[in-house]
Coordinates of C-alpha atoms and ligand atoms in Angstrom, one line a residue:
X1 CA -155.4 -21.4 -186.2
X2 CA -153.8 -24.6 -185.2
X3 CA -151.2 -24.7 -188.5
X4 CA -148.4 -24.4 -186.0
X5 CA -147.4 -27.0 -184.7
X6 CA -145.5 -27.2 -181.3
X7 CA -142.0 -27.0 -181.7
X8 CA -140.9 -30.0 -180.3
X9 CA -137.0 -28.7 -180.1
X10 CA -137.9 -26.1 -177.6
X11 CA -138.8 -27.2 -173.4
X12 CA -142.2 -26.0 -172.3
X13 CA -141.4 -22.2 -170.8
X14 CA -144.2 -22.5 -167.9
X15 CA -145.8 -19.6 -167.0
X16 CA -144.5 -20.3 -163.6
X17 CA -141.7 -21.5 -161.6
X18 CA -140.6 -20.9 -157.7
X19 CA -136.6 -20.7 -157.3
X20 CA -136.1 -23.1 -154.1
X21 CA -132.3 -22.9 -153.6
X22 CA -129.9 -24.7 -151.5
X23 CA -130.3 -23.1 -148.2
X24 CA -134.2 -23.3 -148.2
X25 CA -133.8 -27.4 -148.9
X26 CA -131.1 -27.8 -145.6
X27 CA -133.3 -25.2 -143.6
X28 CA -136.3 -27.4 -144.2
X29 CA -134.0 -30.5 -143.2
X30 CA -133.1 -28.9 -140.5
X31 CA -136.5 -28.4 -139.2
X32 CA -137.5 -31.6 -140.0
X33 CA -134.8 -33.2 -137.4
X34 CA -135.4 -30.9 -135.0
X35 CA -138.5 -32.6 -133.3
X36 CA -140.7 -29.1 -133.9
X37 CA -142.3 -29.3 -137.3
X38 CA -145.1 -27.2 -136.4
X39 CA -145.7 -23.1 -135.7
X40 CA -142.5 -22.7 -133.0
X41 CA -139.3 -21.1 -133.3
X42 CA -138.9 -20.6 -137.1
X43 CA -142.1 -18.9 -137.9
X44 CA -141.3 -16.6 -134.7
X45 CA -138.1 -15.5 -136.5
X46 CA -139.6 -15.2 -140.0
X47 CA -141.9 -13.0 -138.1
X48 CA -139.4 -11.0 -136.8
X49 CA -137.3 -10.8 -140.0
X50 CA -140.3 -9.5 -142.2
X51 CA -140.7 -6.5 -139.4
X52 CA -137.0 -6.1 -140.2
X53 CA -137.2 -6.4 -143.5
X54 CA -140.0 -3.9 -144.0
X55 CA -137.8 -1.7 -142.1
X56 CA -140.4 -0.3 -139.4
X57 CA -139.9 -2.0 -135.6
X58 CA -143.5 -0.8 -134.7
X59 CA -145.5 -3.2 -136.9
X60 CA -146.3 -6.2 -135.7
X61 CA -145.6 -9.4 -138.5
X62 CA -148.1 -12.4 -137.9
X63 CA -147.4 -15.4 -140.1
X64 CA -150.2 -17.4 -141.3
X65 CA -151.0 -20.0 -143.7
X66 CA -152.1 -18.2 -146.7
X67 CA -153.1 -14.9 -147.7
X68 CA -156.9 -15.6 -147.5
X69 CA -156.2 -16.7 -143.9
X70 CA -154.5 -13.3 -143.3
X71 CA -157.4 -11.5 -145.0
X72 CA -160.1 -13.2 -143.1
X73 CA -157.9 -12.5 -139.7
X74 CA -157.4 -8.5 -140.3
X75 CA -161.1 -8.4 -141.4
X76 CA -162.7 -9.7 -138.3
X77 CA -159.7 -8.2 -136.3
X78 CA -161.3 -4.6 -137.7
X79 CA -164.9 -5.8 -136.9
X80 CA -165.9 -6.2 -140.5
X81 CA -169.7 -8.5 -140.2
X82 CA -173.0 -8.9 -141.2
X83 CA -174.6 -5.3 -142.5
X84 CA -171.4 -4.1 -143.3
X85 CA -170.4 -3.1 -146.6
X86 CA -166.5 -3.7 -148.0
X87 CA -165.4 -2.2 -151.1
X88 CA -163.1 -3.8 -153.2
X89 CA -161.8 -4.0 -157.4
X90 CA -163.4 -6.5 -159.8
X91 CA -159.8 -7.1 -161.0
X92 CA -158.8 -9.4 -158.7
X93 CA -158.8 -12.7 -157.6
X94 CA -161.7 -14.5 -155.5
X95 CA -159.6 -14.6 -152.4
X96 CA -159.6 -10.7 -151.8
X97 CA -163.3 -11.1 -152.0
X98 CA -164.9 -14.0 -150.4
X99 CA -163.0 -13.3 -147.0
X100 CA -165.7 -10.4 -146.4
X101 CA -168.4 -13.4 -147.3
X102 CA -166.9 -15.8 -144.7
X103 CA -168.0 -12.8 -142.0
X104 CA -171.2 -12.5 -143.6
X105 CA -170.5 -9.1 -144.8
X106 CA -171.6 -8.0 -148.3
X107 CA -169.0 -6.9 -151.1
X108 CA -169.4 -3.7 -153.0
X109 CA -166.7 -4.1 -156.4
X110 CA -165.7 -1.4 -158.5
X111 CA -164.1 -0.9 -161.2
X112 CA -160.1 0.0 -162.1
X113 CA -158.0 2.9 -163.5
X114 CA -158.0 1.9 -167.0
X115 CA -153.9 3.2 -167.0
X116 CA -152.8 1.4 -163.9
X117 CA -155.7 -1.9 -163.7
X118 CA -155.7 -0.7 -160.1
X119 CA -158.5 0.0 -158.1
X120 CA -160.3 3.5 -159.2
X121 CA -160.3 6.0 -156.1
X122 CA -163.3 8.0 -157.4
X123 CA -165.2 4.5 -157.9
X124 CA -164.3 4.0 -154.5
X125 CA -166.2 7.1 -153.1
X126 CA -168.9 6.9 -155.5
X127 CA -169.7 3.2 -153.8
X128 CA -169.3 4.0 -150.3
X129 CA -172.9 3.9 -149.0
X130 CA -173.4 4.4 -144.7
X131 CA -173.0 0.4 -144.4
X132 CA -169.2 0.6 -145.7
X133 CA -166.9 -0.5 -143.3
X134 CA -163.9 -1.2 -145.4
X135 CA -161.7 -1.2 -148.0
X136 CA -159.5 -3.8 -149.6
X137 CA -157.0 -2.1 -152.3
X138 CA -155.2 -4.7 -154.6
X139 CA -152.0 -3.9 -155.5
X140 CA -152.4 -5.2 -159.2
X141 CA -149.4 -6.9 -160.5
X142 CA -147.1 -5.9 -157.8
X143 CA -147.5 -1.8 -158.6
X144 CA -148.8 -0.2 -155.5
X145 CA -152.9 1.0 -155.7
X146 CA -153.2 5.3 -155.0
X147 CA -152.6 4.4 -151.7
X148 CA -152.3 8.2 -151.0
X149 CA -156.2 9.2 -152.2
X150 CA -157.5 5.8 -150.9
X151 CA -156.2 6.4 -147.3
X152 CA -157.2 10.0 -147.5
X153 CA -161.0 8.4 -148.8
X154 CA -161.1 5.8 -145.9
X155 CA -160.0 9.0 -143.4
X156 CA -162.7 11.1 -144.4
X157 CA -165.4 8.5 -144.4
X158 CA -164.3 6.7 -141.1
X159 CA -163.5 3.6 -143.0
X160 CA -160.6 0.5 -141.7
X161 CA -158.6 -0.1 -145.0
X162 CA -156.8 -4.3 -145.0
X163 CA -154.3 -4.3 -148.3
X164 CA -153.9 -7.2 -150.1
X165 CA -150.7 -7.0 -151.2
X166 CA -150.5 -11.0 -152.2
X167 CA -148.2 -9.2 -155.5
X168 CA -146.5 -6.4 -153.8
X169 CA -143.3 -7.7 -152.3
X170 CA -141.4 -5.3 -152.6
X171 CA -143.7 -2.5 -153.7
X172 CA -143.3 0.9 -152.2
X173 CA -146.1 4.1 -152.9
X174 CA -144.5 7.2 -152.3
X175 CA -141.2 5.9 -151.4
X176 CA -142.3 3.7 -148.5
X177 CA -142.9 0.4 -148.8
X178 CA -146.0 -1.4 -149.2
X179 CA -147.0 -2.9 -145.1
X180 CA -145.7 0.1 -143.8
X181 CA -148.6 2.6 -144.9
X182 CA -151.0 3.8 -143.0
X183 CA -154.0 1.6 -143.7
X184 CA -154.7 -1.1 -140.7
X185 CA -152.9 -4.4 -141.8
X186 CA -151.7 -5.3 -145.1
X187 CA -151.6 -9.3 -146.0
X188 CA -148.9 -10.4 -148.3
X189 CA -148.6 -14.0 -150.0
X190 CA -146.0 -16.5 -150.2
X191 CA -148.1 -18.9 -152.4
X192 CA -145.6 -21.0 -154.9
X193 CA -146.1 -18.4 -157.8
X194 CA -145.3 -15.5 -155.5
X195 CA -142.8 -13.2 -155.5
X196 CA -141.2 -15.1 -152.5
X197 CA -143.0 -18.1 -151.4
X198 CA -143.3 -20.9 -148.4
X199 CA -145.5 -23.4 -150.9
X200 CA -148.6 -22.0 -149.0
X201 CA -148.2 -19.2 -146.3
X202 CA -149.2 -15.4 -146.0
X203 CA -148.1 -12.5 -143.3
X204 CA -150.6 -10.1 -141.9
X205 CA -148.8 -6.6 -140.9
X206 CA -150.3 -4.1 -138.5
X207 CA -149.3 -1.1 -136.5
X208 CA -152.3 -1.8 -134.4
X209 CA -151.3 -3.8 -131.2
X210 CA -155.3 -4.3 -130.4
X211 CA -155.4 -6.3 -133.7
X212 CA -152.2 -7.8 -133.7
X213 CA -153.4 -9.6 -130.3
X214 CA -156.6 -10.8 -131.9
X215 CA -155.5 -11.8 -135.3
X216 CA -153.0 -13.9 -133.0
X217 CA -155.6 -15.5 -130.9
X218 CA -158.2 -16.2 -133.8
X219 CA -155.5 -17.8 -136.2
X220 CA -155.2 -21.0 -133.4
X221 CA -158.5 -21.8 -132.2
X222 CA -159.2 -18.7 -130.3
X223 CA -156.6 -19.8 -127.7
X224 CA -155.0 -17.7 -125.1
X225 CA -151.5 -19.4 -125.7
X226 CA -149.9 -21.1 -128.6
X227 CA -148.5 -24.7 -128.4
X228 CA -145.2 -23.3 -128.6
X229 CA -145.2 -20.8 -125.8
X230 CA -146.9 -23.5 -123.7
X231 CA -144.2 -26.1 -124.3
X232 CA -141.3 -23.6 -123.9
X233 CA -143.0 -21.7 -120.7
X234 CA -141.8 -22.7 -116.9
X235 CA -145.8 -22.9 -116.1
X236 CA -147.3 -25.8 -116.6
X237 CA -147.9 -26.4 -120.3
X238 CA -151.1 -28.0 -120.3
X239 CA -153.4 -24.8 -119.5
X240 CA -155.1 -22.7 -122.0
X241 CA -158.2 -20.9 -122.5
X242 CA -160.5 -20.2 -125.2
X243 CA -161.6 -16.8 -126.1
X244 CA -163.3 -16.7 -129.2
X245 CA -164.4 -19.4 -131.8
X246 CA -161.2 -18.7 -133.7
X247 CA -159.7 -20.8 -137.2
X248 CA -156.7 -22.9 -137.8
X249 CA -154.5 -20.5 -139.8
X250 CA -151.1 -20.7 -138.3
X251 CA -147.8 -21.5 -140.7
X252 CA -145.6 -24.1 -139.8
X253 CA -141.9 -24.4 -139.1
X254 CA -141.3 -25.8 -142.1
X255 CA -142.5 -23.7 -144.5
X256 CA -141.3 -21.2 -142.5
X257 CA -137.8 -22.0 -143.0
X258 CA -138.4 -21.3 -146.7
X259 CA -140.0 -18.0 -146.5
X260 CA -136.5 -17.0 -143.9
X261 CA -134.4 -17.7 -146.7
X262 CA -136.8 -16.6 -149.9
X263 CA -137.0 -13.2 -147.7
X264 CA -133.5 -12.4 -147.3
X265 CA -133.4 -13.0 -151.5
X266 CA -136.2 -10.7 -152.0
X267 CA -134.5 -7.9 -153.2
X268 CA -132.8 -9.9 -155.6
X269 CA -135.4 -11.5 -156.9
X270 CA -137.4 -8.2 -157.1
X271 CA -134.4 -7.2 -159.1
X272 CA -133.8 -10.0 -161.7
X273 CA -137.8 -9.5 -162.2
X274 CA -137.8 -5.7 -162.9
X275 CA -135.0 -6.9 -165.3
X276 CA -137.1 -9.3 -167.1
X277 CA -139.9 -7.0 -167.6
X278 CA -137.7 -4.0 -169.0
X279 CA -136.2 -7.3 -171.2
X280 CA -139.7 -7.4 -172.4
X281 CA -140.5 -3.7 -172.9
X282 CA -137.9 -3.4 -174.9
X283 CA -138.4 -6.4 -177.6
X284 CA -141.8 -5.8 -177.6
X285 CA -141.6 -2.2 -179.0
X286 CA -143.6 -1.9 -181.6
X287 CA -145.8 -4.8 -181.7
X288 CA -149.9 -3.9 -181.6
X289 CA -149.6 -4.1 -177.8
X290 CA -150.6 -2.0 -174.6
X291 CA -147.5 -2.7 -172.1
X292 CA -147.4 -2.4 -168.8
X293 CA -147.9 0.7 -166.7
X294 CA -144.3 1.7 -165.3
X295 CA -144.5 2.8 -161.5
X296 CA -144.0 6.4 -160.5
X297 CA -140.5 7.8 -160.7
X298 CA -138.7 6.7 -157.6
X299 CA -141.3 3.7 -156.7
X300 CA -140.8 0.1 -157.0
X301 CA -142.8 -2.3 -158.7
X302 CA -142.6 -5.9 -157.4
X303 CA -143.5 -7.6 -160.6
X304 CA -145.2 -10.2 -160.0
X305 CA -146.8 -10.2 -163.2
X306 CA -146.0 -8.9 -166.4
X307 CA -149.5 -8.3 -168.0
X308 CA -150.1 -7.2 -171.9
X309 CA -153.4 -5.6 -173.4
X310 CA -153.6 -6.6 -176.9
X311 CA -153.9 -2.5 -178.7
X312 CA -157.1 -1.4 -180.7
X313 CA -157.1 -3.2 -184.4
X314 CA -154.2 -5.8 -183.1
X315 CA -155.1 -8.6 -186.3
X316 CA -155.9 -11.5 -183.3
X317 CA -157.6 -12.2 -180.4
X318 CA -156.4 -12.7 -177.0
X319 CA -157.7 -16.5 -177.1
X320 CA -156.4 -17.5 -180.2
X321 CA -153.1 -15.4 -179.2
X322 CA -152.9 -17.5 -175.8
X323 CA -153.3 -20.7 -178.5
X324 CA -150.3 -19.4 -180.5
X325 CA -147.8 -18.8 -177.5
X326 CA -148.8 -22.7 -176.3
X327 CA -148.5 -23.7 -179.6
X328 CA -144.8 -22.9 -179.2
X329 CA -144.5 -24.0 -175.7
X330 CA -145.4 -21.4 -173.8
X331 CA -147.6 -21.1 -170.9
X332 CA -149.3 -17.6 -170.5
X333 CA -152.6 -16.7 -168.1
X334 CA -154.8 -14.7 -167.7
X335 CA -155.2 -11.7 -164.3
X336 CA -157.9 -12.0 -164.0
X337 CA -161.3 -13.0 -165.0
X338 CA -163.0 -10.1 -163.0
X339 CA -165.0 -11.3 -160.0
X340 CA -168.1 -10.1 -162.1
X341 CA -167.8 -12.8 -164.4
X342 CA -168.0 -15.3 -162.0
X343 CA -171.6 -16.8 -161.7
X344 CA -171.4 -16.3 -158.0
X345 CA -170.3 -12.6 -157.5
X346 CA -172.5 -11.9 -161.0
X347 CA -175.9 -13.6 -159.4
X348 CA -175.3 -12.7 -155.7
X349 CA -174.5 -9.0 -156.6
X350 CA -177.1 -8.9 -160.1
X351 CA -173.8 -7.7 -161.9
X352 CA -173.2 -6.5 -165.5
X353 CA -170.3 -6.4 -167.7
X354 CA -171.3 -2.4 -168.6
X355 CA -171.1 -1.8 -164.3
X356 CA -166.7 -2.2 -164.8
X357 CA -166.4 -1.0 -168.4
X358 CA -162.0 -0.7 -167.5
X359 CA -162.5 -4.3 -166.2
X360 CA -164.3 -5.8 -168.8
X361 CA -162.4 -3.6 -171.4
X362 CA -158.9 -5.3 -169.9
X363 CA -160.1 -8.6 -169.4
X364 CA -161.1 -8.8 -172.9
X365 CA -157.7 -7.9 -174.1
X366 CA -155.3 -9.4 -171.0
X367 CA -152.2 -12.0 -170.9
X368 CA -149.7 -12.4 -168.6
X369 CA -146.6 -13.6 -169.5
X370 CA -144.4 -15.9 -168.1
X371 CA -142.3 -13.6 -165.5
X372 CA -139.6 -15.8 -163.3
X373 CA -136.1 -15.4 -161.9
X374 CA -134.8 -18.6 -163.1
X375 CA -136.3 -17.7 -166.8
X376 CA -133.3 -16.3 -169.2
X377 CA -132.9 -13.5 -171.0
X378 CA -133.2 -16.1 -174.0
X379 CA -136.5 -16.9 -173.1
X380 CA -137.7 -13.2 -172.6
X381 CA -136.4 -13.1 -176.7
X382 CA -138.3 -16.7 -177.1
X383 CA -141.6 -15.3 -176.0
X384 CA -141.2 -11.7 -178.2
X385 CA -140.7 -13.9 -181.4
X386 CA -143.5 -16.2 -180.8
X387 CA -145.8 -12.8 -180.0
X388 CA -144.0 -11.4 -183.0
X389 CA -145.1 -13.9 -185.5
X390 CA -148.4 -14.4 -184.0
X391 CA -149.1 -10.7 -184.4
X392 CA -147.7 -10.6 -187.9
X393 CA -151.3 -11.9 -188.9
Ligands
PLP1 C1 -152.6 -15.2 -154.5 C2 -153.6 -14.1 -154.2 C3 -154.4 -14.1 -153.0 C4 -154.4 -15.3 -152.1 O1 -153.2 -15.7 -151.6 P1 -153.1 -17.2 -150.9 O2 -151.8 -17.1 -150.2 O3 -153.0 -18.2 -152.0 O4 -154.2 -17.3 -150.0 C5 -155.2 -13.1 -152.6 N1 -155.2 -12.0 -153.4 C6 -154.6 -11.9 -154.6 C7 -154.7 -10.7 -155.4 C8 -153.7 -13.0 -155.0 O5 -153.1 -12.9 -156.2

């Protein structure tokens, strides 16, 4: 197994890497001589240029400081608490999960669409039980969930649906883009292996002005005003009030200025990514492997990661496959180790492996490969040969 040595000629290819450019470095310069480092006039125009961006002036863009914050906020916003039931994949990461914990709600998983690794609509309705409150679609990978069965679901059930679209920037279902659907607030992510990121940071979307004005409120303190609108307002600045027992989950200015610039590179990025992964389709023709599922014609996929299934009767495992790629310096992961692996969800929930036979099946067989827009095309070729001779036998 470990005959092959790393080749010491050849950089490390990480699995991941943000692409910070020049403007993000003098915008975050800026802010930092500007005497407002904190949530203020940046993270109020990032706001506005993600409601722009999405192309729909009646959502509402709340910045916050991760996606779990923004998951949390549109959960309790929606009334999601103890009794309640929310239904969500086991192919996913914690964070899409334990928000409904931190409200003391319980989490029903279920498992994917074996084709897709998204979140299976008829598992969905076969779960819903008269304690479901809620669904949280994933949008796996950056390829958009059956948004259009799942909303239809949630309508006839009376449930709130809250997207985690951490991977889906840009996605679109059905030609509209992902945060402009008709579920009840989608979060996205700008965490540093993101599609765009602010090193940590997330943005809750809603239509819904009612939750826009409490996810507002709970992510600083429960207060009536933020510090900014208190130091820029002609009253006098010292006077809030508290509302609610709220968090701490607001972004700052100066990771703000990052996300302004990463946004307005989006597309581009979202581009060079798609470009990547047909790079990788294409060498990787052939080989004992399940490739990714392409999005509907017309849709976009945001690729955030490019994830392989190793095919029936491939002549290695997925571990020692993961070994052979590092062996050449190359990082690869893993999306995900279901939640019903973990010892927590698995004891809390008395899970079994045979409850998300597509999970299980998937995880068994899953890498993701490095996907980046400051990787070359020679490294798209770097990776196919090493998967090439690993698979060889
Ligand atoms: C990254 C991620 C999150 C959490 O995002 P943070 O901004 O790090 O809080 C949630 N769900 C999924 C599916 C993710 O990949």
């Amino acid at each position: 197994m470990s005959s092959h040595p790393p080749a010491p000629e050849m950089p490390f290819l990480p699995f991941a890497l943000p692409e910070i450019g020049e403007d993000e470095i003098a915008e975050v310069v800026d802010t930092l001589r500007s005497g407002w480092v904190t949530t203020g006039p940046k993270a109020r125009r990032f706001e506005a240029a993600f409601t722009e961006y999405l192309g729909d002036a009646s959502l509402q863009s709340i910045a916050v400081n991760s996606a779990t914050a923004g998951l949390h906020l549109a959960l309790e916003a929606v009334g999601v608490g103890p009794g309640d039931e929310v239904i969500t994949t086991t192919h996913t990461f914690t964070a899409t999960a334990e928000v409904v914990r931190y409200l003391g709600a319980d989490v029903k998983l279920v498992d994917i669409d074996p084709a897709t690794l998204n979140i299976d609509p008829a598992a969905v309705e076969a779960a819903i039980t008269p304690r479901t409150k809620c669904l949280i679609p994933v949008h796996y990978a950056g390829l958009a969930a059956d948004m259009t069965a799942l909303l239809a679901i949630a309508r006839r059930h009376g449930l709130k649906v809250v997207e985690d679209a951490a991977h889906a920037l840009p996605t679109t279902h059905g030609g509209a883009r992902v945060g402009t659907l008709a579920s009840d607030a989608t979060v996205f992510s700008f965490y540093a292996n993101k599609t765009i990121t602010t090193g940590e940071g997330g943005m809750l979307v809603t239509r819904d002005a009612a939750l826009a004005d409490r996810a507002r409120v709970m992510r600083l303190h429960g207060m009536s005003r933020d510090a900014f609108d208190r130091f820029t307002a002609k009253v006098p600045s010292w006077y809030y009030e508290i509302v609610a027992p709220g968090f701490k989950y607001n972004l700052t200015d100066i990771a703000a200025a990052l996300g302004l610039h990463q946004l307005r590179r989006a597309d581009a990025f979202q581009r060079r990514r798609a470009e990547l992964a047909a790079a990788y389709d294409e060498a990787l023709a052939g080989l004992p492997l399940v490739r990714p599922p392409q999005p509907p014609a017309g849709d976009m996929h945001a690729w955030h990661l490019y994830v392989l299934r190793l095919a029936e009767g491939a002549p290695i495992g997925r571990d020692a496959l993961i070994e052979r790629l590092y062996a050449d310096g190359i990082g690869c992961s893993v999306h995900y180790i279901p939640l019903h692996r973990h010892p927590y969800w698995r004891e809390r929930y008395g899970l079994r492996d045979e409850d998300f036979p597509h999970s299980q099946h998937a995880y068994e067989r899953t890498l993701s490969l490095p996907l980046y827009t400051r990787m070359a095309d020679s490294d798209v070729q770097r990776v196919a040969a090493s998967l090439r001779r690993a698979l060889a036998g």
